[in-house]
XYZ file of N, CA, C and O in Angstrom:
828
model
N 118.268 49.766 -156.022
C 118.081 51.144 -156.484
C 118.535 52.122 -155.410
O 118.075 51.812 -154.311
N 119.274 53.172 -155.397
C 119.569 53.820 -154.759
C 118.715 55.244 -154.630
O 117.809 55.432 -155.442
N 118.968 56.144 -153.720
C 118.312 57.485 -153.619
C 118.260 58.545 -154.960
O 119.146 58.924 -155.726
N 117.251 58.751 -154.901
C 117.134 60.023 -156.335
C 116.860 61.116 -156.287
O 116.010 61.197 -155.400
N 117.065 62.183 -156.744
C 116.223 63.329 -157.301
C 115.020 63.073 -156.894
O 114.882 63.612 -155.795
N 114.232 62.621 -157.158
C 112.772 61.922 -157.146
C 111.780 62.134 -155.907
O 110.684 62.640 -155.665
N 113.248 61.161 -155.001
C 112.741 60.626 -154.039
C 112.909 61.709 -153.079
O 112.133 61.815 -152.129
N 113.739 62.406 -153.241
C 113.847 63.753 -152.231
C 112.534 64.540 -152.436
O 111.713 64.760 -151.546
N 112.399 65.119 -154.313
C 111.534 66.142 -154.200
C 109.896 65.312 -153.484
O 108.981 66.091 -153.216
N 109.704 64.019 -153.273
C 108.483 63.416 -152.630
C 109.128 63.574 -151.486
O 108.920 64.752 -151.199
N 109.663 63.191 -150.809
C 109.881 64.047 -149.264
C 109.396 65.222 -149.411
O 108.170 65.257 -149.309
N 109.854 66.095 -149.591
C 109.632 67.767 -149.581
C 108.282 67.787 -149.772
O 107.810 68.366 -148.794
N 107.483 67.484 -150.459
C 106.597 67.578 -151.223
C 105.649 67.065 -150.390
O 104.567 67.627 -150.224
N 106.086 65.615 -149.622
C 104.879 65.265 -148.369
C 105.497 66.428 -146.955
O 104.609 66.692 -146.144
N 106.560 66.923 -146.735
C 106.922 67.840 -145.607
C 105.836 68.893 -145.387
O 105.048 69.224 -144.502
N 106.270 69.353 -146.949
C 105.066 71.288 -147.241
C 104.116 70.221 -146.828
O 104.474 69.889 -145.698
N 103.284 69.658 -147.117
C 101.627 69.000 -146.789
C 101.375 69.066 -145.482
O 100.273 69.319 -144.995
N 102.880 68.730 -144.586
C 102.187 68.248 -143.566
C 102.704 69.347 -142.495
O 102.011 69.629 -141.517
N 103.716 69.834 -142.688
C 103.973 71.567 -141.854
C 102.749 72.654 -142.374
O 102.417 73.586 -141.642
N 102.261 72.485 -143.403
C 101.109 73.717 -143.736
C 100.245 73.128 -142.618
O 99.470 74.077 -142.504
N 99.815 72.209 -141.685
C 99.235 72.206 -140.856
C 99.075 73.074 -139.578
O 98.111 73.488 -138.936
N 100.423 73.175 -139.479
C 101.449 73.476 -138.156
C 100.650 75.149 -137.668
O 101.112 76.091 -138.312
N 99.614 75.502 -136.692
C 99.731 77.087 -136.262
C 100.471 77.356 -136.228
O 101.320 76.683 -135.644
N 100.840 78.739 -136.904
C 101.688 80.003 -136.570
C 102.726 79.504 -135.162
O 103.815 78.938 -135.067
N 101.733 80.052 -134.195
C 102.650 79.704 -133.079
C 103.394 78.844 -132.770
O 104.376 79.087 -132.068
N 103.085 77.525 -133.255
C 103.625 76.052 -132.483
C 104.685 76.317 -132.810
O 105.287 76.034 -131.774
N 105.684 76.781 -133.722
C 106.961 76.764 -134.466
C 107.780 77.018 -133.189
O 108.983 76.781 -133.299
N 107.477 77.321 -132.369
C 108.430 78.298 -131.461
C 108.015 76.779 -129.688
O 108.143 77.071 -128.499
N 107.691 75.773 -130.087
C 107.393 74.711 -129.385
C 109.024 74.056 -129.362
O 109.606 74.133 -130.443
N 109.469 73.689 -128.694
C 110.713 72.622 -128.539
C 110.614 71.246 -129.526
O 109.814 70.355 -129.238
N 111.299 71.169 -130.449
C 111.450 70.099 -131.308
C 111.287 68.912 -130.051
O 111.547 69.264 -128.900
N 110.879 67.605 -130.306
C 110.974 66.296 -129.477
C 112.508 66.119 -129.442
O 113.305 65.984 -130.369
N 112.728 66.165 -127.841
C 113.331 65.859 -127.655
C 115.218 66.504 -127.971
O 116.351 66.093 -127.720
N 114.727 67.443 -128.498
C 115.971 68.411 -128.926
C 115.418 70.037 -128.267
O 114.367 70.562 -127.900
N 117.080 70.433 -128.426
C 117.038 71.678 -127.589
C 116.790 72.997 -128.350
O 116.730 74.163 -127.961
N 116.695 72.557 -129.284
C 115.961 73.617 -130.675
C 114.703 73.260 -130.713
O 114.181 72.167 -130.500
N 113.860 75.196 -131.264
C 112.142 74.906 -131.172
C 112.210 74.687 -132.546
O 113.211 74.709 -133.263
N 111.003 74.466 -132.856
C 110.520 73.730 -134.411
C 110.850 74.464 -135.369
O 110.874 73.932 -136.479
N 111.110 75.518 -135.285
C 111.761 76.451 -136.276
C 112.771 76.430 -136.496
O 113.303 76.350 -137.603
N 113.367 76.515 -135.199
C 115.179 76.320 -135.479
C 115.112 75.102 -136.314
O 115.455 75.109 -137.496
N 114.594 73.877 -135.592
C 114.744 72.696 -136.435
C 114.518 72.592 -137.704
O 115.230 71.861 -138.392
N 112.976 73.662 -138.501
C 113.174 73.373 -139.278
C 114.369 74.218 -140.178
O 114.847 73.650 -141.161
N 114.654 75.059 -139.951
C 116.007 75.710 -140.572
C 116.918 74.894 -140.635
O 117.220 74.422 -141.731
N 117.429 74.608 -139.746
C 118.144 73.312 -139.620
C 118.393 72.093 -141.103
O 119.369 71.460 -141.505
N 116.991 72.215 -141.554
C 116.591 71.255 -142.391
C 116.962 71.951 -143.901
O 117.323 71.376 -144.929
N 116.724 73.506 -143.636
C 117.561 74.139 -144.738
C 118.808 74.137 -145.032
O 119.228 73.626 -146.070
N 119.714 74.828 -143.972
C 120.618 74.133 -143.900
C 121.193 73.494 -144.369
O 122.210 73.952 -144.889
N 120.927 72.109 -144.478
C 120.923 70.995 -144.854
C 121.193 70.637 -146.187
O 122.219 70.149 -146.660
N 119.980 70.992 -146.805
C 119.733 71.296 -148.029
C 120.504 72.282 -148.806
O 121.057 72.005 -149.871
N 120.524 73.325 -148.299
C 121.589 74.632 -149.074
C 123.043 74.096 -148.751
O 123.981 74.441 -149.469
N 123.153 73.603 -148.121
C 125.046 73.439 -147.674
C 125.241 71.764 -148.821
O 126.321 71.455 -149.322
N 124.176 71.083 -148.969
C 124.363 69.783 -149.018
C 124.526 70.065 -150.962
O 125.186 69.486 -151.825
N 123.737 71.016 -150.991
C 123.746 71.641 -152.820
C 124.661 71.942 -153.285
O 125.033 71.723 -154.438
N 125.347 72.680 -152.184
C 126.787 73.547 -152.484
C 127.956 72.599 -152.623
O 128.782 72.517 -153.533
N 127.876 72.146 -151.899
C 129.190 70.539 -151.829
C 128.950 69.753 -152.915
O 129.512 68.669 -152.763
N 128.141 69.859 -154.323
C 127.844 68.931 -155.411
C 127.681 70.113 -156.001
O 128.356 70.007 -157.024
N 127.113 71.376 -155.988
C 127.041 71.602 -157.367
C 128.179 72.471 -158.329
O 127.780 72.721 -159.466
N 129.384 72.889 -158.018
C 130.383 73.646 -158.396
C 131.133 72.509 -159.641
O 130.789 71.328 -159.620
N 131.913 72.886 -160.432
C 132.778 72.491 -160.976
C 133.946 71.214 -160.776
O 134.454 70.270 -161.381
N 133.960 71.832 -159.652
C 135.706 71.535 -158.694
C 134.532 71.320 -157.407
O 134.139 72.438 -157.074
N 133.850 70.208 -156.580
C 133.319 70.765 -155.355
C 134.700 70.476 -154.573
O 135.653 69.875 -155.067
N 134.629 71.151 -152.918
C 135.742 70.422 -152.352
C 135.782 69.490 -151.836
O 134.677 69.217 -151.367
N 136.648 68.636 -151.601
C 137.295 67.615 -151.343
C 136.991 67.047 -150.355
O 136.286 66.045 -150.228
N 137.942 68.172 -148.964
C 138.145 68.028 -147.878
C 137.488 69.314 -146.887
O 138.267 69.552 -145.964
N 136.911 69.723 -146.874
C 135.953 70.668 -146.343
C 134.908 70.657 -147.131
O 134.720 70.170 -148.246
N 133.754 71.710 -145.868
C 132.715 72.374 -146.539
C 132.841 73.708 -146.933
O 133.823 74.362 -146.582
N 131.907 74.206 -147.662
C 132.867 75.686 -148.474
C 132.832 76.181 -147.392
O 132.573 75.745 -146.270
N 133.255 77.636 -147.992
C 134.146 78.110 -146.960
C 133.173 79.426 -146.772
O 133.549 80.501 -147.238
N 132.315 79.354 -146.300
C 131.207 79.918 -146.096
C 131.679 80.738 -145.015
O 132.734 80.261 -144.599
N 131.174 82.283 -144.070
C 131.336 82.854 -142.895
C 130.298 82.119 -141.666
O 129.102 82.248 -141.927
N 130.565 81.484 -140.569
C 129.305 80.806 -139.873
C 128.631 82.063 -139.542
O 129.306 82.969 -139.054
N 127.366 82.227 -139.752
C 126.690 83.220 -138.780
C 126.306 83.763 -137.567
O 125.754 82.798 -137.040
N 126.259 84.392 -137.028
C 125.787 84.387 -135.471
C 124.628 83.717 -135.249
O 123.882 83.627 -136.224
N 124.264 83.206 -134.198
C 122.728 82.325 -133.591
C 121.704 83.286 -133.990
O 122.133 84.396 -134.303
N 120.682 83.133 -134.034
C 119.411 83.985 -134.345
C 119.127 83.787 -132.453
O 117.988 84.167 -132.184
N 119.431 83.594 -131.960
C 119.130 83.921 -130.190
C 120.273 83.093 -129.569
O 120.883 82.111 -129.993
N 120.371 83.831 -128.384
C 121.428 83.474 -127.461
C 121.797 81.768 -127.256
O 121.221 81.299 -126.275
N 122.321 81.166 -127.720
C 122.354 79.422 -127.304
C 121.571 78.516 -128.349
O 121.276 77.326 -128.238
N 121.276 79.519 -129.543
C 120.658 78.778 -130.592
C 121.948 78.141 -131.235
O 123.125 78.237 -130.886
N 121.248 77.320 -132.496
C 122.549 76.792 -133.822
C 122.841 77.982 -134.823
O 122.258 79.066 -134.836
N 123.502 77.710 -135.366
C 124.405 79.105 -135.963
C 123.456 78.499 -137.060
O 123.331 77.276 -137.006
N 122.685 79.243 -138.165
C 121.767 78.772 -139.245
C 121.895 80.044 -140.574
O 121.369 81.129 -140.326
N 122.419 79.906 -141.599
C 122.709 80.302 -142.633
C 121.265 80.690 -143.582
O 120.986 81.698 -144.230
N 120.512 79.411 -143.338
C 119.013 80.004 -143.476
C 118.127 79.775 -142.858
O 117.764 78.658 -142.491
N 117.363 81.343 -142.520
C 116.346 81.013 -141.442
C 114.858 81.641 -142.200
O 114.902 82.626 -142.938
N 113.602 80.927 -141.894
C 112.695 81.494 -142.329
C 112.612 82.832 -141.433
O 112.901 82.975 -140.245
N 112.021 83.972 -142.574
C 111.434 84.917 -141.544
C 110.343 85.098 -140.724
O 109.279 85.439 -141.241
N 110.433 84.902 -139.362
C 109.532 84.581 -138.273
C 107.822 85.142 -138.412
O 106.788 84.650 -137.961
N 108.071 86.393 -139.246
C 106.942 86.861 -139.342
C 105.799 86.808 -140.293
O 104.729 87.417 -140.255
N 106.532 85.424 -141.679
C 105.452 85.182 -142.367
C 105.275 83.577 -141.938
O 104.871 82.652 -142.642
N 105.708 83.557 -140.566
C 104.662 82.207 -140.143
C 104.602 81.124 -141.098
O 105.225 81.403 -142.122
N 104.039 79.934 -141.109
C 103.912 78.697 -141.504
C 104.174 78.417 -142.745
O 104.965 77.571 -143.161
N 103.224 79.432 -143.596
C 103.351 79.617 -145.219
C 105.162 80.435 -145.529
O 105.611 80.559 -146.669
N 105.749 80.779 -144.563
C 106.939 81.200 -145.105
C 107.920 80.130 -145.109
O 108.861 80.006 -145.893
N 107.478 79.096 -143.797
C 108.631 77.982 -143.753
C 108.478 76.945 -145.043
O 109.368 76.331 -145.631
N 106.825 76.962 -145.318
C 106.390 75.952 -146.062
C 107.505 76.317 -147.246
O 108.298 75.523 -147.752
N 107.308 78.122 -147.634
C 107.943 78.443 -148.879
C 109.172 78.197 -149.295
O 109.443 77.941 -150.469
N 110.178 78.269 -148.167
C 111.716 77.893 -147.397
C 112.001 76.160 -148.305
O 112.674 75.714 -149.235
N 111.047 75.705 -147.347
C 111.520 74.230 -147.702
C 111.719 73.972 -149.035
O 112.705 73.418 -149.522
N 110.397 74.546 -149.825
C 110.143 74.287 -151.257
C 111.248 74.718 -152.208
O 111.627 74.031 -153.156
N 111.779 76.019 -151.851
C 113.001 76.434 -152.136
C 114.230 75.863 -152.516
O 114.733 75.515 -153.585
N 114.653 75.869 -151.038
C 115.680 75.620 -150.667
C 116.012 73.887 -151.300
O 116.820 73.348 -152.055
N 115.088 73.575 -150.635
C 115.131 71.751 -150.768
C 115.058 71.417 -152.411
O 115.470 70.345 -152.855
N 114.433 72.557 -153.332
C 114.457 72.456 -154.587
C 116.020 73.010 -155.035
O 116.099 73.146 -156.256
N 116.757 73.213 -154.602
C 118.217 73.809 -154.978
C 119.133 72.450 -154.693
O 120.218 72.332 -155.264
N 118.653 71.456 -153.802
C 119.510 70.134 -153.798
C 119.030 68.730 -154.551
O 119.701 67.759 -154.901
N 117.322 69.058 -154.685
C 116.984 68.055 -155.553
C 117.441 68.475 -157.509
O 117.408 67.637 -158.410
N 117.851 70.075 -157.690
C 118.168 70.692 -159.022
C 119.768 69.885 -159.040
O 120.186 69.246 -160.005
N 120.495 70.087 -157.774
C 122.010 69.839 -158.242
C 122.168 68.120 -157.875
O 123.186 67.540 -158.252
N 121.175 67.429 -157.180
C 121.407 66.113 -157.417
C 120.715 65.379 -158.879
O 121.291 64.341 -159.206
N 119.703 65.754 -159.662
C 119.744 65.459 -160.695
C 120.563 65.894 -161.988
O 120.524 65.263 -163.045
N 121.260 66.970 -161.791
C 122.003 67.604 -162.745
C 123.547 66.832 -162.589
O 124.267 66.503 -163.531
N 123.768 66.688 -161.465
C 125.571 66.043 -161.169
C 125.777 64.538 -161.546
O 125.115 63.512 -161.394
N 127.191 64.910 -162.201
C 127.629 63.719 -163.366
C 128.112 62.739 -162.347
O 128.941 62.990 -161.473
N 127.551 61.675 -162.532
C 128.225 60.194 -162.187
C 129.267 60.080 -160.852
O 129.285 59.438 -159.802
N 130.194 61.170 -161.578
C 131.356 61.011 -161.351
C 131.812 62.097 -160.456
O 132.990 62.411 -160.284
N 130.862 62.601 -159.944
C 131.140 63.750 -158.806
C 131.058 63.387 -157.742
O 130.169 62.622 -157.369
N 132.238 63.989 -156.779
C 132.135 64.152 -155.878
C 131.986 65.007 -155.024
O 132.570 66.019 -155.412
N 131.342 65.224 -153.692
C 131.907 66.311 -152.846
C 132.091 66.064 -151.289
O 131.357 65.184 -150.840
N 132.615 66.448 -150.732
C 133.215 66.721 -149.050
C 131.858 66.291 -148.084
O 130.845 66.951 -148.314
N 131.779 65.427 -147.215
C 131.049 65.689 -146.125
C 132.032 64.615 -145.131
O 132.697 63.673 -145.561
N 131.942 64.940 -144.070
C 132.866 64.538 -143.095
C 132.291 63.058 -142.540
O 132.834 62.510 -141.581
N 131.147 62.468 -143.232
C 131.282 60.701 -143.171
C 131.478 59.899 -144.021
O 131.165 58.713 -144.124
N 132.241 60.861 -144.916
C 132.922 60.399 -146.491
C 132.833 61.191 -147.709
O 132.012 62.107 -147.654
N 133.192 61.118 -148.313
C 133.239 62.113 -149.607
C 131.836 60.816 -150.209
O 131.643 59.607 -150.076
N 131.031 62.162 -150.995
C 129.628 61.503 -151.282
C 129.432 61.649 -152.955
O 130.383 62.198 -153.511
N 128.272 61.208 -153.860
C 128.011 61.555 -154.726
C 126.625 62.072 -154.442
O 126.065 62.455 -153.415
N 126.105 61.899 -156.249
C 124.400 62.938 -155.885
C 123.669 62.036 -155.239
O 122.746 62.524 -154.586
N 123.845 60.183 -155.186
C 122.790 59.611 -154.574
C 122.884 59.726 -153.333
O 121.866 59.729 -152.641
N 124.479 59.878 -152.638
C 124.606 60.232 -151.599
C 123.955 61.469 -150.445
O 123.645 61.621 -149.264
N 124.012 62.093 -151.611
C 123.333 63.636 -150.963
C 121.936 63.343 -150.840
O 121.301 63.487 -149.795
N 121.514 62.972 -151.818
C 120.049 62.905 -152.015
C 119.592 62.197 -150.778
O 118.606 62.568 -150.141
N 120.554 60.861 -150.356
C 119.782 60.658 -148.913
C 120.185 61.071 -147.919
O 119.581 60.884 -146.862
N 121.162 61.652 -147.988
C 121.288 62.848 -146.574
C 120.398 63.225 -146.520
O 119.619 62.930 -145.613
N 120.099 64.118 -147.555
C 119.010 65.500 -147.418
C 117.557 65.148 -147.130
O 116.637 65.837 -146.690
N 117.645 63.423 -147.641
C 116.157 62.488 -146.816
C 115.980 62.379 -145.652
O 114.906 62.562 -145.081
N 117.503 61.917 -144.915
C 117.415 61.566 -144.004
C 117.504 62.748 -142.727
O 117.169 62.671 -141.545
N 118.054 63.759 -143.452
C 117.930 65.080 -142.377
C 116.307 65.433 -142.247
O 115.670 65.440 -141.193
N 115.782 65.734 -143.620
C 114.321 66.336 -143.775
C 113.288 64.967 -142.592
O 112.480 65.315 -141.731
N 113.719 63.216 -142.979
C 112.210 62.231 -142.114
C 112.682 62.691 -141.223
O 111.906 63.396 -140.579
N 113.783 62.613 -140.804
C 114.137 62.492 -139.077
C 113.764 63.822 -138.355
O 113.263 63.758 -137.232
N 114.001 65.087 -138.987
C 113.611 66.295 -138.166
C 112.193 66.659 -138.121
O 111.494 67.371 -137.400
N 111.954 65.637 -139.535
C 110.241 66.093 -139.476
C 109.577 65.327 -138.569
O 108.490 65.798 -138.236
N 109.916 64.194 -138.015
C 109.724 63.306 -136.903
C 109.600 64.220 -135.823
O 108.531 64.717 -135.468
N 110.717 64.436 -135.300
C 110.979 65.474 -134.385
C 109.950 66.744 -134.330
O 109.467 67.120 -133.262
N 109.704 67.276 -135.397
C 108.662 68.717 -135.683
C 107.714 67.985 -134.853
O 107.566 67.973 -133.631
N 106.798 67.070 -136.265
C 105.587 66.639 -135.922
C 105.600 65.970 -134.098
O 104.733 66.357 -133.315
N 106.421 65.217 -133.769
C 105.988 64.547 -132.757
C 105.775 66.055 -131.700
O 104.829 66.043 -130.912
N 106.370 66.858 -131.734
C 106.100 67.891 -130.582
C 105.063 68.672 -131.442
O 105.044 69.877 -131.192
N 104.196 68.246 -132.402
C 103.118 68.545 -132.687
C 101.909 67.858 -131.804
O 100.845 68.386 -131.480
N 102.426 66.393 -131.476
C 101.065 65.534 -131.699
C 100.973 64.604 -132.486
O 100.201 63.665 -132.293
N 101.803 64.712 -133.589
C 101.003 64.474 -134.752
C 101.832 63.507 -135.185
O 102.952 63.939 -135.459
N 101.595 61.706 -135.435
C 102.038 60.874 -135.908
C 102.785 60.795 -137.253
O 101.948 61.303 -137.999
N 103.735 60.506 -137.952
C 104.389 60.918 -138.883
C 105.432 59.602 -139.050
O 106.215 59.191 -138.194
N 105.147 58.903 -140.801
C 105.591 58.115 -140.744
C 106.201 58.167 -142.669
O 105.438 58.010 -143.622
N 107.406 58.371 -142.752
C 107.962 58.537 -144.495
C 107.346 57.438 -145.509
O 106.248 57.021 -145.138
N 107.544 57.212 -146.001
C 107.441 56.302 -147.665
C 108.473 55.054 -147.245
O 109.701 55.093 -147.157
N 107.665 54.062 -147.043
C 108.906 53.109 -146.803
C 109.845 52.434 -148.073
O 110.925 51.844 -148.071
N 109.049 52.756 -148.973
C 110.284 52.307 -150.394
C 111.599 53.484 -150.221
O 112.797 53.204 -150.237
N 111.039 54.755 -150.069
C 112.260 55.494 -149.518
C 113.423 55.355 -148.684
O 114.644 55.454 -148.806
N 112.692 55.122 -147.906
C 113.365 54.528 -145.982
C 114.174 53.344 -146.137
O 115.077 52.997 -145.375
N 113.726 52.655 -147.344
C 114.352 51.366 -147.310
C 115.776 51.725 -148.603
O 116.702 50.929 -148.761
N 115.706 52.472 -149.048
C 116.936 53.098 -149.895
C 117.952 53.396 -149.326
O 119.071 52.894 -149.426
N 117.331 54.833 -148.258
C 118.302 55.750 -147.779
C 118.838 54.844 -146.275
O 119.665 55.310 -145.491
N 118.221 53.604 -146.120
C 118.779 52.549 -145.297
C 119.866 52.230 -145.880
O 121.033 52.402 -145.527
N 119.372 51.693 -146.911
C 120.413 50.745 -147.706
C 121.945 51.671 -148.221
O 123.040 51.115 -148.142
N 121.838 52.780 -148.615
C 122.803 54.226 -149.111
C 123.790 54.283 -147.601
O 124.898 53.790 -147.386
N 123.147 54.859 -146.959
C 123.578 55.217 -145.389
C 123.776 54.244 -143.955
O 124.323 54.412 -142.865
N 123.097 53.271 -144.541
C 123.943 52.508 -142.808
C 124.039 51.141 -143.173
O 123.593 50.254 -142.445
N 124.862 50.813 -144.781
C 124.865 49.445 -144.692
C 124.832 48.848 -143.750
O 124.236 47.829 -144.098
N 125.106 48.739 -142.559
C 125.496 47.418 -141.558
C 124.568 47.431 -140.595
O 124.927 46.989 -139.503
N 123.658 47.754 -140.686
C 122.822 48.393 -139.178
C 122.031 47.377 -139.318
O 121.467 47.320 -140.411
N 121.691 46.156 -138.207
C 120.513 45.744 -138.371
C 118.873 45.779 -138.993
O 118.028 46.668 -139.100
N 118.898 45.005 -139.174
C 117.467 45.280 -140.390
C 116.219 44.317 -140.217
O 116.287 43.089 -140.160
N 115.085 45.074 -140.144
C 114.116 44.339 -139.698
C 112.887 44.430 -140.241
O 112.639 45.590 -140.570
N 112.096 43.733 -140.446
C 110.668 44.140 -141.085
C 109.664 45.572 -141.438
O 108.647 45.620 -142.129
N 110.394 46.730 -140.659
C 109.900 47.928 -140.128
C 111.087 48.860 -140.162
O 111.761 49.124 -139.167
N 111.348 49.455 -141.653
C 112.434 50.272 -141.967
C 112.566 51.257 -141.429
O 113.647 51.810 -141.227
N 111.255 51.736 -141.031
C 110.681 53.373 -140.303
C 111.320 53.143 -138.785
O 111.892 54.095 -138.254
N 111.205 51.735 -138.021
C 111.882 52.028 -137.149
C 113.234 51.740 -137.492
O 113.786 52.839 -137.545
N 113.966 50.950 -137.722
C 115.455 50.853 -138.477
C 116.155 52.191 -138.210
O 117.028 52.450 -137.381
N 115.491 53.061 -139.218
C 116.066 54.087 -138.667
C 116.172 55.104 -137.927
O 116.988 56.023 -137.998
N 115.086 54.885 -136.993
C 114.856 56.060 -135.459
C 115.871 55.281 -135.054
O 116.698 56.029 -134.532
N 116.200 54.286 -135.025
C 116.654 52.772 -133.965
C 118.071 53.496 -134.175
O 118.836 53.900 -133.300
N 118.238 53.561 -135.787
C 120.036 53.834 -136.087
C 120.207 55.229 -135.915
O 121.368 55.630 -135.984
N 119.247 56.118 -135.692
C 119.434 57.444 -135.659
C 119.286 58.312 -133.980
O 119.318 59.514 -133.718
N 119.133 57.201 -133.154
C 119.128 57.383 -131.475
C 117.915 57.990 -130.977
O 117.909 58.879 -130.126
N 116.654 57.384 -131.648
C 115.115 58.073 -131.692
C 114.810 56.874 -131.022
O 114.058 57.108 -130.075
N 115.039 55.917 -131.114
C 114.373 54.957 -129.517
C 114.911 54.532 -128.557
O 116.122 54.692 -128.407
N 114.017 53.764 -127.498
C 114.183 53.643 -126.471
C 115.876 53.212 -126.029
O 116.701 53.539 -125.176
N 115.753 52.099 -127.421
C 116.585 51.877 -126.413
C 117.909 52.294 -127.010
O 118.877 51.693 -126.545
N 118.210 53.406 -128.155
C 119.286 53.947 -128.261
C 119.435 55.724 -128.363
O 120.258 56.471 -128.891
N 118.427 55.890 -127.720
C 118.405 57.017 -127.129
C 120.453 57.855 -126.527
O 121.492 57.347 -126.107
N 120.133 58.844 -126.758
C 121.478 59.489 -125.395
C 122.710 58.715 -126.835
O 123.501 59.649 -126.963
N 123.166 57.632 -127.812
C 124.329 56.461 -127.725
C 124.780 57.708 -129.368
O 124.041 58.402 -130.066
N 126.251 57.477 -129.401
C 126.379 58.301 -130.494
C 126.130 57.228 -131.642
O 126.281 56.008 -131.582
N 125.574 58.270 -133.038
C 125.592 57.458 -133.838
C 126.148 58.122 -135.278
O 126.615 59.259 -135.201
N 126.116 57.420 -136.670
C 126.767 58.666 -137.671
C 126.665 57.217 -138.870
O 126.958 56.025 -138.776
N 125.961 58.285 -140.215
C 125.631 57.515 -140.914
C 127.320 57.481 -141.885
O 128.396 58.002 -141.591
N 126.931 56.664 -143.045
C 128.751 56.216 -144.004
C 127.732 56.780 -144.937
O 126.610 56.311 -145.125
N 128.150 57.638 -145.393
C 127.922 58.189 -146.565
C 128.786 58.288 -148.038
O 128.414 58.986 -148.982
N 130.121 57.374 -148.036
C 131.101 57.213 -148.811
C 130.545 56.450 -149.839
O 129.485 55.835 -149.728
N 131.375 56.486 -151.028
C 130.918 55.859 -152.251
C 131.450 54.507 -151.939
O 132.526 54.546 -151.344
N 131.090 53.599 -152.126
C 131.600 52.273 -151.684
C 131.718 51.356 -153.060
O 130.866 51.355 -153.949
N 132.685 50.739 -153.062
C 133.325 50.369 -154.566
C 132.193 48.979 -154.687
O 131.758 48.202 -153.837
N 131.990 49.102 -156.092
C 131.315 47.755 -156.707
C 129.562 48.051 -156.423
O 128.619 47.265 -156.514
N 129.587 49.322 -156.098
C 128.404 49.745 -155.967
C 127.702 50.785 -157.372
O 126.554 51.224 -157.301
């Protein structure tokens, strides 16, 4: 079985649960291990989601680029250039609102897109199951990142984990413990920390 509609809007859906935790303030804490604070990161995660919608949901998506959007300026000096950012001043309940949003605009155009669509991302031209576990695998992994510079232990749906494994890194070693699998393939442990890595997101024939 591959990634769904489904399985995204239950991501999102355990995310809001577990960022409505988050004080006001912490947002502005340094993501683990990244040079963006928890806000940026989670924008980031919008992002994600809004750009990942746009590349599936048009007519014609493109091909060979991402649209052709204007990049924005940083929201601060040495930040990521972010297309959507929550507004800082409704705090926790605004990011919560963001996610729900936004992340609902890629779980709308991955259940709506025919079979037979494609669109542009630069580790292969993808379909909707494709997207759908991008937009998984952007949302566990950054929420990893949030929560751990929370404190706060954080571990996805492993029937999920074991999908957007299977979608995104056919070849990657595989082991009893999907949750690590993919910190492991995504440079979140020890021992592949710092090493580049990049998921295949291409439609792969006979699939």
């Amino acid at each position: 079985m591959e990634p769904t509609a489904e399985d995204l809007r239950t991501v999102i859906d355990d995310l809001m649960g577990r960022f409505s935790g988050i004080p006001d303030d912490n947002w502005q804490l340094n993501a683990h291990e990244l040079d963006w604070s928890c806000r940026e990161t989670a924008a980031h995660i919008l992002d994600d989601f809004g750009f990942y919608a746009m590349q599936l949901s048009g007519t014609k998506p493109p091909q060979e680029s991402y649209i052709e959007l204007q990049d924005p300026p940083p929201w601060r000096d040495g930040g990521p250039q972010l297309l959507f950012y929550p507004d800082a001043g409704t705090g926790t309940p605004g990011i919560v609102s963001c996610l729900d949003a936004v992340g609902g605009l890629l779980v709308a155009v991955v259940a709506a897109a025919p079979a037979d669509r494609r669109g542009y991302h630069p580790a292969g031209l993808s379909d909707a199951s494709g997207f759908a576990a991008m937009g998984i695998v952007e949302a566990v992994l950054h929420c990893h990142d949030i929560l751990t510079a929370q404190g706060v232990d954080y571990r996805p749906d492993d029937a999920i984990t074991d999908r957007v494994l299977a979608r995104l890194f056919p070849d990657v070693r595989r082991t009893s413990d999907c949750w690590q699998d993919l910190l492991r393939s995504s440079g979140r442990t020890a021992e592949t920390r710092g090493q580049h890595w990049r998921w295949d997101s291409a439609v792969r024939t006979g699939r």
